Amino acid sequence: MIAPGLRVLFCGINPGLYSGATGHHFARPGNRFWPALHLSGFTPRQLRPDEQEHLLDYGLGVTNLVARTTARADELTAAELAAGGERLRELAARYEPRWIAVVGVTAYRTAFDRLHATVGEQSDGLWVLPNPSGLNAHYQLPALAEEFAALRRASG
């Protein structure tokens, strides 16, 4: 889901099994991407994964670093993530979104060789958000939504 001149292009790590089966980003029940997107003010209501095409109506898009479906993101190789980082740079040059937000700090660190990156704005012009998977216990939904809201404010 991408178009020229987006406010934000969200970039997940890769499709999990549920997303791979449905063809929708962040589709697994319990994934907090869609609730965080709404609670942060990016969307006026909470979209469902099968409504992902409506992201474009709000100047938002979504893609993945790696297209390969896996049960867990840690099944991806560093080479796959680095190649995904290159592809993301190419998408940025072609579509010129205001921000690209990589959703997952560990994947960002590997894909862009930034071993000490933290959540937030990065020196390379990208933004890093916490992984919204329900398995990420470090960020509960209110804290996750606040990180998304910081990006929303920066994106205008």
Tab-separated table of C-alpha atoms in Angstrom:
chain	number	residue	atom	x	y	z
A	1	MET	CA	0.000	0.000	0.000
A	2	ILE	CA	2.100	2.878	-1.293
A	3	ALA	CA	1.640	6.056	-3.301
A	4	PRO	CA	3.731	9.151	-4.036
A	5	GLY	CA	4.016	11.872	-1.397
A	6	LEU	CA	2.676	10.037	1.650
A	7	ARG	CA	2.888	11.608	5.095
A	8	VAL	CA	4.188	8.323	6.501
A	9	LEU	CA	5.142	5.009	4.961
A	10	PHE	CA	5.042	2.400	7.738
A	11	CYS	CA	7.416	-0.489	7.205
A	12	GLY	CA	6.843	-3.732	9.051
A	13	ILE	CA	9.504	-6.391	9.370
A	14	ASN	CA	7.894	-9.165	7.302
A	15	PRO	CA	4.555	-10.946	7.059
A	16	GLY	CA	3.852	-13.422	9.816
A	17	LEU	CA	1.944	-16.568	9.015
A	18	TYR	CA	-1.456	-14.967	9.612
A	19	SER	CA	-0.647	-11.912	7.492
A	20	GLY	CA	0.824	-14.135	4.815
A	21	ALA	CA	-2.379	-16.189	4.706
A	22	THR	CA	-4.709	-13.172	4.594
A	23	GLY	CA	-2.585	-10.822	2.499
A	24	HIS	CA	-3.128	-8.016	5.017
A	25	HIS	CA	-0.473	-6.171	7.007
A	26	PHE	CA	-0.427	-6.601	10.803
A	27	ALA	CA	-3.384	-8.995	10.483
A	28	ARG	CA	-2.842	-11.327	13.436
A	29	PRO	CA	-5.387	-10.810	16.208
A	30	GLY	CA	-3.561	-9.230	19.112
A	31	ASN	CA	-1.284	-7.133	16.910
A	32	ARG	CA	-1.560	-3.560	18.162
A	33	PHE	CA	-0.631	-1.695	14.970
A	34	TRP	CA	-4.203	-0.784	14.039
A	35	PRO	CA	-5.279	0.257	17.567
A	36	ALA	CA	-2.081	2.322	18.035
A	37	LEU	CA	-2.580	3.983	14.659
A	38	HIS	CA	-6.059	5.085	15.698
A	39	LEU	CA	-5.280	6.024	19.301
A	40	SER	CA	-2.358	8.157	18.110
A	41	GLY	CA	-4.674	10.238	15.917
A	42	PHE	CA	-3.518	9.008	12.509
A	43	THR	CA	-6.992	7.648	11.686
A	44	PRO	CA	-10.424	8.832	12.872
A	45	ARG	CA	-11.483	5.261	13.619
A	46	GLN	CA	-9.712	1.964	14.089
A	47	LEU	CA	-9.247	0.306	10.729
A	48	ARG	CA	-9.250	-3.450	10.358
A	49	PRO	CA	-6.410	-5.183	8.507
A	50	ASP	CA	-8.766	-5.922	5.612
A	51	GLU	CA	-9.291	-2.158	5.269
A	52	GLN	CA	-5.593	-1.407	4.759
A	53	GLU	CA	-6.274	0.288	1.412
A	54	HIS	CA	-7.953	3.128	3.364
A	55	LEU	CA	-4.550	4.100	4.748
A	56	LEU	CA	-3.949	5.905	1.467
A	57	ASP	CA	-6.977	8.135	2.212
A	58	TYR	CA	-5.068	9.464	5.235
A	59	GLY	CA	-1.743	9.944	3.452
A	60	LEU	CA	-0.353	6.749	4.946
A	61	GLY	CA	1.089	3.616	3.416
A	62	VAL	CA	2.480	0.296	4.522
A	63	THR	CA	5.113	-2.131	3.276
A	64	ASN	CA	7.595	-4.631	4.743
A	65	LEU	CA	11.370	-4.858	4.905
A	66	VAL	CA	11.242	-8.490	3.771
A	67	ALA	CA	8.475	-10.133	1.737
A	68	ARG	CA	9.151	-13.677	2.973
A	69	THR	CA	6.536	-15.024	5.369
A	70	THR	CA	7.858	-16.562	8.581
A	71	ALA	CA	6.430	-17.694	11.895
A	72	ARG	CA	8.808	-15.328	13.725
A	73	ALA	CA	10.831	-12.325	12.588
A	74	ASP	CA	13.987	-13.820	14.125
A	75	GLU	CA	13.908	-16.434	11.336
A	76	LEU	CA	15.082	-13.745	8.902
A	77	THR	CA	18.772	-13.428	8.127
A	78	ALA	CA	20.791	-10.260	8.517
A	79	ALA	CA	21.356	-10.344	4.747
A	80	GLU	CA	17.592	-10.395	4.106
A	81	LEU	CA	17.062	-7.432	6.423
A	82	ALA	CA	19.949	-5.479	4.853
A	83	ALA	CA	18.524	-6.128	1.372
A	84	GLY	CA	15.169	-4.929	2.688
A	85	GLY	CA	16.814	-1.746	3.929
A	86	GLU	CA	18.199	-1.119	0.443
A	87	ARG	CA	14.778	-1.723	-1.106
A	88	LEU	CA	13.241	0.695	1.392
A	89	ARG	CA	15.765	3.374	0.411
A	90	GLU	CA	14.789	2.827	-3.231
A	91	LEU	CA	11.094	3.177	-2.364
A	92	ALA	CA	11.886	6.393	-0.479
A	93	ALA	CA	13.666	7.854	-3.497
A	94	ARG	CA	10.858	6.831	-5.844
A	95	TYR	CA	7.787	7.774	-3.749
A	96	GLU	CA	9.224	10.513	-1.498
A	97	PRO	CA	7.175	9.992	1.654
A	98	ARG	CA	7.634	12.657	4.324
A	99	TRP	CA	8.617	9.925	6.810
A	100	ILE	CA	9.400	6.246	6.685
A	101	ALA	CA	8.698	4.526	9.975
A	102	VAL	CA	10.288	1.144	10.553
A	103	VAL	CA	8.121	-0.774	12.989
A	104	GLY	CA	10.634	-2.754	15.031
A	105	VAL	CA	13.863	-1.376	16.476
A	106	THR	CA	15.831	-4.641	16.275
A	107	ALA	CA	15.011	-5.082	12.588
A	108	TYR	CA	15.946	-1.443	11.924
A	109	ARG	CA	19.301	-1.877	13.684
A	110	THR	CA	20.152	-4.855	11.482
A	111	ALA	CA	18.706	-3.540	8.205
A	112	PHE	CA	20.473	-0.180	8.442
A	113	ASP	CA	23.557	-1.176	10.456
A	114	ARG	CA	22.666	1.160	13.332
A	115	LEU	CA	23.415	-1.063	16.308
A	116	HIS	CA	22.580	1.501	18.988
A	117	ALA	CA	19.396	2.960	17.496
A	118	THR	CA	16.473	3.641	19.807
A	119	VAL	CA	12.828	4.418	19.164
A	120	GLY	CA	12.168	7.804	17.554
A	121	GLU	CA	13.696	9.966	14.830
A	122	GLN	CA	16.947	8.649	13.382
A	123	SER	CA	19.942	10.486	11.922
A	124	ASP	CA	19.275	8.894	8.503
A	125	GLY	CA	15.880	10.573	8.237
A	126	LEU	CA	13.895	7.487	9.181
A	127	TRP	CA	11.737	6.981	12.247
A	128	VAL	CA	11.714	3.857	14.404
A	129	LEU	CA	8.620	2.665	16.230
A	130	PRO	CA	8.332	-0.220	18.666
A	131	ASN	CA	7.157	-3.528	17.287
A	132	PRO	CA	3.350	-3.614	17.785
A	133	SER	CA	3.232	-7.388	18.145
A	134	GLY	CA	1.324	-8.553	21.190
A	135	LEU	CA	4.515	-10.407	22.104
A	136	ASN	CA	6.344	-7.102	22.720
A	137	ALA	CA	5.798	-6.727	26.461
A	138	HIS	CA	8.077	-3.669	26.673
A	139	TYR	CA	5.341	-1.460	25.222
A	140	GLN	CA	1.741	-1.670	26.345
A	141	LEU	CA	-0.854	-0.096	24.041
A	142	PRO	CA	-0.912	3.408	25.660
A	143	ALA	CA	2.892	3.730	25.412
A	144	LEU	CA	2.867	2.340	21.890
A	145	ALA	CA	0.170	4.822	20.860
A	146	GLU	CA	2.229	7.677	22.324
A	147	GLU	CA	5.227	6.694	20.185
A	148	PHE	CA	2.969	6.631	17.123
A	149	ALA	CA	1.568	10.039	18.178
A	150	ALA	CA	5.070	11.539	18.296
A	151	LEU	CA	5.506	10.505	14.649
A	152	ARG	CA	2.052	11.880	13.780
A	153	ARG	CA	2.994	15.249	15.233
A	154	ALA	CA	6.284	15.263	13.309
A	155	SER	CA	4.511	14.313	10.084
A	156	GLY	CA	2.134	17.268	10.228
